[in-house]
Amino acid sequence: YSSLGGPAVDLEETSVVEDLLKRADIIIDAVFGTGFHGNLEGSIAKLFEFVNGLKAYRLAVDIPSGVSGFDGSVSDSSFKADKTVTFGLAKVGHFLYPGCGFCGEILVESAGFPKKIMNSLADSEVIDEEVISALLPERPRNSYKGSYGSVLVTGGSEVYTGAPYLSALGAFRSGCGMVYSYTPGGSASVIRNNLPEAIALVSDGDFLGPGDIKHLSKLMDRIDCVVVGPGIGRKEDSVEFVLQLLRSFPDKSFVVDADGLFAISKDLSVLSRSMEIVITPHPGEFGRLNEGRTDLESFMKFCSIHETRAILKGASSVFCDASGKISINTAGNTSFAAQTGDLDKSAILGMYFMGKAAELSRISESSNSASRIADSFSLVFKQFEQNAKERLHGTRP
């Protein structure tokens, strides 16, 4: 750089540095790399504050300075890039907020290492259309609704009547063949009036409790996956219902959400690798499960220690399997805040489809809702079907 006549300037010579930057058309940040942690301070922090206010095109090498490559956390005054060029493999911090908001367009260049070796060393993956296409099961023309699994939604209460309906709607829209619900009367009415395809069974009380378990025993022979928690509330009996339900049917797959997670926080021993359970907390709910810690490293450790699977919901949702390996969802927007037989794959598919449906929804993300997003699932399926046809006929790479 010096031999080509490039000037080396002391950062403390503020006026000289700022004058050079003002005259630049492109500003390249190669100060810190992916191992950065902590806070930018002093003259370097002031430099990036100044640079971020200029009109020049900003390019980051590997990752913008101030952004953590591990979890996407950022320092004040982090470099805000229009494009980031990284090498070998993308980093987790490129895809998680708030860091991904500083990266701009991400370009991955070859570092010369064999792809097979790099992939074998990776402890995380990015979920994109190519990954999802490989996971989606085929739907043979001679199949029927019984071919596509059955889901039971348990939840609802006198106060929260709509949540089980949204779960049942999501199950249908994602391709499930049969959807049952077991809820108090108010929630059952909402489901019957808005989703006639569902089989809505009614509890005797205003809240679910341990006494309801016996009513589900015979039904469970027909069920592949149970959703537990939406709208169930936090009464002592409802907490006990959730815990007993998880213990009573260890051969079933469970998705635990909402106040079902509150119940689990009272007894984490129900999380076991021998049981097929996926928990789906947002950061606040996960903090209750994990003594207030919600950072990515703590999330991965929690799943590994408790041998459970989890989706940490957010603008960039993250799935973690029971070994602590993560998969990052790149589909979705801020409005997004089970038939393969493999619970890990099913969780990844569900996470991606929810985000992609929000992305493709014709409704503005500012005024979108859960039911509107569910209605957009068909757009996601149509897109994948069209892409598959194009690949078959050689019109798509």
Coordinates of C-alpha atoms in Angstrom, one line a residue:
Y1 CA 0.0 0.0 0.0
S2 CA 2.8 2.4 0.9
S3 CA 4.8 1.5 -2.1
L4 CA 1.9 2.4 -4.3
G5 CA 1.8 5.9 -2.7
G6 CA -1.0 5.3 -0.3
P7 CA -0.7 7.7 2.7
A8 CA -0.4 6.4 6.2
V9 CA -2.1 8.7 8.6
D10 CA -2.2 8.8 12.4
L11 CA -5.8 8.5 13.6
E12 CA -5.1 11.3 16.2
E13 CA -4.7 13.7 13.3
T14 CA -8.4 14.1 13.1
S15 CA -8.7 16.8 10.6
V16 CA -6.4 15.1 8.1
V17 CA -8.2 11.8 8.4
E18 CA -11.6 13.4 8.0
D19 CA -10.5 15.3 5.0
L20 CA -9.3 12.1 3.3
L21 CA -12.5 10.3 4.1
K22 CA -14.7 13.1 2.8
R23 CA -12.9 12.8 -0.6
A24 CA -13.3 9.0 -0.8
D25 CA -15.9 7.3 -3.1
I26 CA -15.3 3.9 -1.4
I27 CA -14.3 3.3 2.2
I28 CA -13.0 -0.2 3.1
D29 CA -13.1 -1.4 6.7
A30 CA -10.5 -4.0 7.5
V31 CA -9.8 -3.0 11.1
F32 CA -11.2 -5.8 13.2
G33 CA -12.2 -9.4 12.2
T34 CA -14.7 -12.0 13.2
G35 CA -13.1 -12.6 16.6
F36 CA -13.9 -9.1 17.8
H37 CA -15.7 -8.8 21.2
G38 CA -16.2 -5.9 23.6
N39 CA -16.7 -2.2 22.7
L40 CA -15.1 0.1 20.2
E41 CA -13.6 3.0 22.1
G42 CA -11.6 6.2 21.7
S43 CA -10.4 7.4 18.3
I44 CA -11.5 4.3 16.4
A45 CA -15.1 4.7 17.7
K46 CA -15.1 8.4 16.7
L47 CA -13.7 7.4 13.3
F48 CA -16.5 5.0 12.5
E49 CA -19.2 7.4 13.8
F50 CA -17.8 9.9 11.2
V51 CA -17.6 7.3 8.4
N52 CA -21.2 6.1 9.0
G53 CA -22.4 9.7 8.3
L54 CA -20.7 10.0 4.9
K55 CA -22.3 9.2 1.5
A56 CA -19.3 7.1 0.3
Y57 CA -19.9 3.4 -0.5
R58 CA -18.8 1.3 2.6
L59 CA -17.3 -2.1 2.2
A60 CA -16.3 -4.4 5.1
V61 CA -13.7 -7.2 4.9
D62 CA -14.9 -10.4 6.7
I63 CA -17.3 -8.6 9.0
P64 CA -17.9 -5.0 9.9
S65 CA -15.7 -3.8 12.7
G66 CA -17.6 -3.8 16.0
V67 CA -19.8 -6.7 15.0
S68 CA -19.3 -10.1 16.7
G69 CA -18.9 -13.0 14.2
F70 CA -20.1 -15.4 16.9
D71 CA -23.5 -14.0 17.8
G72 CA -24.2 -10.8 15.9
S73 CA -23.9 -8.5 18.9
V74 CA -22.6 -5.1 18.2
S75 CA -20.6 -2.3 19.8
D76 CA -21.6 1.3 19.7
S77 CA -20.3 3.0 16.6
S78 CA -19.9 -0.2 14.6
F79 CA -19.0 0.2 10.9
K80 CA -22.2 0.1 8.9
A81 CA -21.4 -1.5 5.6
D82 CA -23.2 -1.5 2.2
K83 CA -21.5 -4.8 1.4
T84 CA -19.5 -7.3 3.4
V85 CA -17.0 -9.7 1.7
T86 CA -16.1 -12.7 3.8
F87 CA -14.0 -15.8 3.0
G88 CA -14.5 -19.5 3.1
L89 CA -17.8 -19.7 5.0
A90 CA -20.2 -17.1 6.2
K91 CA -20.2 -16.4 10.0
V92 CA -23.1 -16.6 12.4
G93 CA -22.9 -12.9 13.1
H94 CA -23.7 -12.1 9.4
F95 CA -27.2 -13.4 9.9
L96 CA -28.3 -12.5 13.5
Y97 CA -29.6 -9.2 14.6
P98 CA -28.4 -6.6 15.4
G99 CA -25.2 -7.5 13.6
C100 CA -26.8 -8.5 10.2
G101 CA -28.2 -5.0 10.0
F102 CA -24.6 -3.6 9.8
C103 CA -23.5 -6.1 7.0
G104 CA -25.4 -5.0 4.0
E105 CA -25.1 -7.4 1.1
I106 CA -23.0 -10.4 2.0
L107 CA -20.6 -12.0 -0.5
V108 CA -18.8 -15.2 0.4
E109 CA -15.5 -15.7 -1.6
S110 CA -13.5 -18.9 -1.8
A111 CA -10.5 -19.1 0.6
G112 CA -9.0 -22.1 -1.3
F113 CA -10.0 -24.7 1.3
P114 CA -11.9 -27.9 0.2
K115 CA -15.6 -27.3 0.7
K116 CA -16.1 -30.8 2.1
I117 CA -13.6 -30.1 4.9
M118 CA -15.0 -26.7 5.7
N119 CA -18.6 -28.1 5.9
S120 CA -17.4 -31.0 8.2
L121 CA -15.9 -28.4 10.6
A122 CA -18.9 -26.1 10.7
D123 CA -21.1 -26.2 13.9
S124 CA -23.9 -24.2 12.3
E125 CA -25.8 -23.9 9.1
V126 CA -27.9 -21.3 7.3
I127 CA -31.4 -22.3 6.2
D128 CA -32.1 -21.2 2.7
E129 CA -34.3 -22.4 -0.2
E130 CA -31.8 -25.1 -1.3
V131 CA -31.8 -26.6 2.2
I132 CA -35.5 -26.5 2.5
S133 CA -36.1 -28.1 -1.0
A134 CA -34.1 -31.1 0.2
L135 CA -36.2 -31.5 3.3
L136 CA -39.7 -31.1 1.9
P137 CA -41.4 -34.5 1.6
E138 CA -43.2 -35.5 -1.6
R139 CA -47.0 -35.6 -1.7
P140 CA -47.9 -38.6 -4.0
R141 CA -51.1 -38.2 -6.1
N142 CA -52.6 -41.4 -4.6
S143 CA -52.2 -40.2 -1.0
Y144 CA -55.1 -39.0 1.3
K145 CA -55.3 -36.8 4.4
G146 CA -54.3 -39.7 6.6
S147 CA -51.0 -39.8 4.8
Y148 CA -49.9 -36.4 6.2
G149 CA -50.0 -36.9 9.9
S150 CA -52.3 -35.8 12.7
V151 CA -51.8 -32.9 15.2
L152 CA -53.5 -32.3 18.5
V153 CA -53.6 -28.7 19.8
T154 CA -54.1 -28.5 23.5
G155 CA -54.5 -25.1 25.2
G156 CA -56.9 -22.2 25.6
S157 CA -58.6 -20.8 28.6
E158 CA -61.4 -18.6 29.6
V159 CA -59.2 -15.6 29.0
Y160 CA -57.1 -16.7 25.9
T161 CA -59.6 -18.2 23.5
G162 CA -57.9 -17.5 20.1
A163 CA -54.4 -18.9 20.5
P164 CA -55.3 -22.6 19.9
Y165 CA -57.2 -21.6 16.7
L166 CA -54.0 -20.0 15.4
S167 CA -52.0 -23.1 16.1
A168 CA -54.6 -25.3 14.4
L169 CA -54.8 -23.0 11.4
G170 CA -51.0 -23.1 11.1
A171 CA -51.0 -26.9 11.2
F172 CA -53.5 -27.1 8.3
R173 CA -51.8 -24.5 6.3
S174 CA -48.4 -26.3 6.6
G175 CA -49.9 -29.4 5.1
C176 CA -51.1 -31.5 8.1
G177 CA -53.8 -34.0 7.2
M178 CA -55.8 -34.1 10.4
V179 CA -56.0 -31.5 13.1
Y180 CA -57.7 -32.1 16.5
S181 CA -58.0 -29.6 19.3
Y182 CA -58.8 -30.1 23.0
T183 CA -59.7 -26.9 24.7
P184 CA -62.2 -25.3 27.1
G185 CA -65.5 -24.3 25.5
G186 CA -64.6 -20.7 24.5
S187 CA -61.6 -21.8 22.5
A188 CA -63.5 -24.7 20.9
S189 CA -66.2 -22.2 19.7
V190 CA -63.6 -20.1 18.0
I191 CA -62.1 -23.1 16.2
R192 CA -65.5 -24.5 15.2
N193 CA -66.7 -21.1 13.8
N194 CA -63.5 -20.3 11.9
L195 CA -61.9 -23.6 11.1
P196 CA -64.6 -26.2 10.3
E197 CA -61.9 -28.7 9.0
A198 CA -60.6 -29.2 12.6
I199 CA -62.1 -31.7 15.0
A200 CA -62.7 -29.5 18.1
L201 CA -63.1 -31.5 21.4
V202 CA -64.2 -29.7 24.5
S203 CA -63.0 -29.8 28.1
D204 CA -65.5 -29.5 30.9
G205 CA -63.8 -26.6 32.7
D206 CA -62.8 -23.0 31.9
F207 CA -59.1 -24.1 32.2
L208 CA -57.3 -27.3 31.4
G209 CA -56.1 -29.4 34.4
P210 CA -54.7 -32.8 35.4
G211 CA -58.2 -34.3 35.2
D212 CA -58.2 -33.7 31.4
I213 CA -55.4 -36.2 30.8
K214 CA -57.6 -39.2 31.0
H215 CA -59.9 -37.8 28.3
L216 CA -56.9 -37.7 25.9
S217 CA -55.6 -41.2 26.4
K218 CA -57.8 -42.9 23.7
L219 CA -57.4 -40.0 21.3
M220 CA -53.6 -40.3 21.5
D221 CA -53.5 -43.5 19.5
R222 CA -54.5 -41.3 16.5
I223 CA -52.1 -38.5 17.1
D224 CA -48.5 -38.0 15.8
C225 CA -47.7 -34.6 17.3
V226 CA -49.1 -32.6 20.2
V227 CA -49.0 -28.8 20.4
V228 CA -49.2 -27.8 24.1
G229 CA -49.4 -24.3 25.6
P230 CA -51.1 -21.7 23.4
G231 CA -53.5 -19.7 25.6
I232 CA -53.4 -22.3 28.4
G233 CA -52.7 -19.7 31.1
R234 CA -50.6 -20.1 34.3
K235 CA -53.0 -21.5 36.9
E236 CA -51.5 -24.2 39.0
D237 CA -53.8 -26.9 37.5
S238 CA -52.8 -25.8 34.0
V239 CA -49.1 -26.0 34.8
E240 CA -49.7 -29.5 36.2
F241 CA -51.6 -30.5 33.1
V242 CA -48.7 -29.6 30.8
L243 CA -46.2 -31.5 33.0
Q244 CA -48.3 -34.6 33.3
L245 CA -49.1 -34.5 29.6
L246 CA -45.5 -34.5 28.7
R247 CA -44.7 -37.4 31.1
S248 CA -47.7 -39.5 30.2
F249 CA -47.0 -39.9 26.5
P250 CA -43.2 -40.2 26.0
D251 CA -43.7 -41.8 22.5
K252 CA -45.3 -38.7 21.1
S253 CA -43.7 -35.7 19.5
F254 CA -44.5 -32.4 21.3
V255 CA -44.2 -28.7 20.4
V256 CA -44.3 -26.6 23.5
D257 CA -45.0 -22.9 23.2
A258 CA -46.4 -19.9 25.1
D259 CA -47.5 -20.7 28.7
G260 CA -46.5 -24.3 28.1
L261 CA -43.0 -22.9 28.5
F262 CA -44.0 -21.3 31.8
A263 CA -45.1 -24.7 33.0
I264 CA -41.8 -26.3 31.9
S265 CA -39.8 -23.6 33.8
K266 CA -41.2 -25.2 37.0
D267 CA -39.7 -28.6 36.2
L268 CA -37.0 -28.7 33.5
S269 CA -36.6 -32.5 34.1
V270 CA -39.4 -33.0 31.6
L271 CA -36.9 -32.0 28.9
S272 CA -35.2 -35.2 27.8
R273 CA -33.5 -36.5 24.7
S274 CA -35.6 -39.7 25.0
M275 CA -38.7 -37.6 24.4
E276 CA -39.4 -35.8 21.1
I277 CA -39.9 -32.3 22.3
V278 CA -39.3 -28.9 20.5
I279 CA -39.7 -25.8 22.6
T280 CA -40.3 -22.5 20.8
P281 CA -39.5 -19.5 23.2
H282 CA -38.9 -15.9 22.3
P283 CA -36.0 -14.4 24.3
G284 CA -38.2 -13.4 27.3
E285 CA -39.6 -16.9 27.6
F286 CA -36.2 -18.5 27.2
G287 CA -34.8 -16.2 29.9
R288 CA -37.3 -17.7 32.3
L289 CA -36.1 -21.2 31.5
N290 CA -32.4 -20.2 31.7
E291 CA -32.0 -18.0 34.7
G292 CA -32.2 -14.8 32.7
R293 CA -29.5 -15.7 30.1
T294 CA -30.6 -15.3 26.5
D295 CA -27.4 -14.9 24.5
L296 CA -26.6 -17.4 21.7
E297 CA -23.9 -19.3 23.6
S298 CA -26.2 -19.8 26.6
F299 CA -29.0 -21.0 24.2
M300 CA -26.7 -23.6 22.7
K301 CA -25.5 -24.8 26.1
F302 CA -29.0 -25.1 27.4
C303 CA -30.1 -27.4 24.5
S304 CA -27.0 -29.5 24.9
I305 CA -27.3 -29.8 28.7
H306 CA -31.0 -30.6 28.7
E307 CA -30.7 -32.7 25.5
T308 CA -33.6 -30.8 23.9
R309 CA -34.5 -29.0 20.7
A310 CA -35.5 -25.4 20.6
I311 CA -36.4 -22.5 18.3
L312 CA -35.4 -19.1 19.6
K313 CA -37.8 -16.9 17.9
G314 CA -37.0 -13.5 16.5
A315 CA -36.4 -11.6 13.3
S316 CA -33.7 -14.2 12.6
S317 CA -35.0 -17.3 14.3
V318 CA -32.4 -19.9 15.4
F319 CA -33.0 -23.7 15.8
C320 CA -30.7 -25.6 18.0
D321 CA -30.6 -29.4 18.2
A322 CA -30.0 -31.6 21.2
S323 CA -26.2 -31.6 20.5
G324 CA -26.0 -27.8 20.5
K325 CA -25.7 -27.3 16.7
I326 CA -27.6 -24.3 15.4
S327 CA -29.5 -23.6 12.1
I328 CA -30.3 -20.0 11.3
N329 CA -33.4 -19.0 9.4
T330 CA -32.8 -16.3 6.8
A331 CA -36.4 -16.0 5.7
G332 CA -38.9 -13.6 7.2
N333 CA -39.3 -10.0 8.4
T334 CA -40.3 -8.2 11.6
S335 CA -44.0 -9.5 11.3
F336 CA -42.7 -12.9 12.2
A337 CA -41.7 -12.4 15.5
A338 CA -44.5 -32.2 11.0
Q339 CA -44.7 -35.0 8.5
T340 CA -41.2 -36.1 7.7
G341 CA -40.8 -38.3 10.7
D342 CA -37.7 -36.4 11.8
L343 CA -38.4 -33.8 14.5
D344 CA -35.2 -31.8 13.7
K345 CA -36.1 -31.4 10.1
S346 CA -39.8 -30.7 10.9
A347 CA -38.7 -27.9 13.3
I348 CA -36.4 -26.4 10.6
L349 CA -39.2 -26.6 8.0
G350 CA -41.7 -24.9 10.3
M351 CA -39.3 -22.2 11.2
Y352 CA -38.5 -21.4 7.6
F353 CA -42.1 -21.6 6.3
M354 CA -43.3 -19.2 9.0
G355 CA -40.6 -16.7 8.1
K356 CA -41.0 -17.1 4.3
A357 CA -44.8 -16.7 4.6
A358 CA -44.4 -13.4 6.4
E359 CA -41.9 -12.4 3.7
L360 CA -44.3 -13.3 0.9
S361 CA -47.5 -12.0 2.6
R362 CA -49.3 -9.3 0.6
I363 CA -50.0 -7.5 3.9
S364 CA -47.5 -4.9 5.0
E365 CA -45.3 -6.1 7.8
S366 CA -46.4 -3.1 9.9
S367 CA -50.0 -4.4 10.0
N368 CA -49.5 -8.2 9.6
S369 CA -50.9 -10.8 12.0
A370 CA -50.4 -14.5 12.8
S371 CA -53.6 -15.5 11.0
R372 CA -52.6 -13.5 7.9
I373 CA -49.2 -15.1 7.9
A374 CA -50.7 -18.6 8.0
D375 CA -52.9 -17.7 5.0
S376 CA -49.7 -17.0 3.1
F377 CA -48.3 -20.6 3.6
S378 CA -49.9 -21.5 0.2
L379 CA -47.7 -18.9 -1.5
V380 CA -44.6 -20.6 -0.1
F381 CA -45.7 -24.0 -1.3
K382 CA -46.5 -22.6 -4.7
Q383 CA -43.1 -21.0 -5.0
F384 CA -41.3 -24.3 -4.1
E385 CA -43.5 -26.3 -6.5
Q386 CA -42.8 -23.8 -9.4
N387 CA -39.0 -23.9 -8.6
A388 CA -39.1 -27.7 -8.6
K389 CA -40.8 -27.8 -12.0
E390 CA -38.2 -25.3 -13.4
R391 CA -35.3 -27.5 -12.2
L392 CA -37.0 -30.6 -13.7
H393 CA -37.2 -28.9 -17.1
G394 CA -33.8 -27.4 -16.9
T395 CA -34.9 -23.7 -16.7
R396 CA -33.7 -23.1 -13.2
P397 CA -30.1 -23.8 -11.9

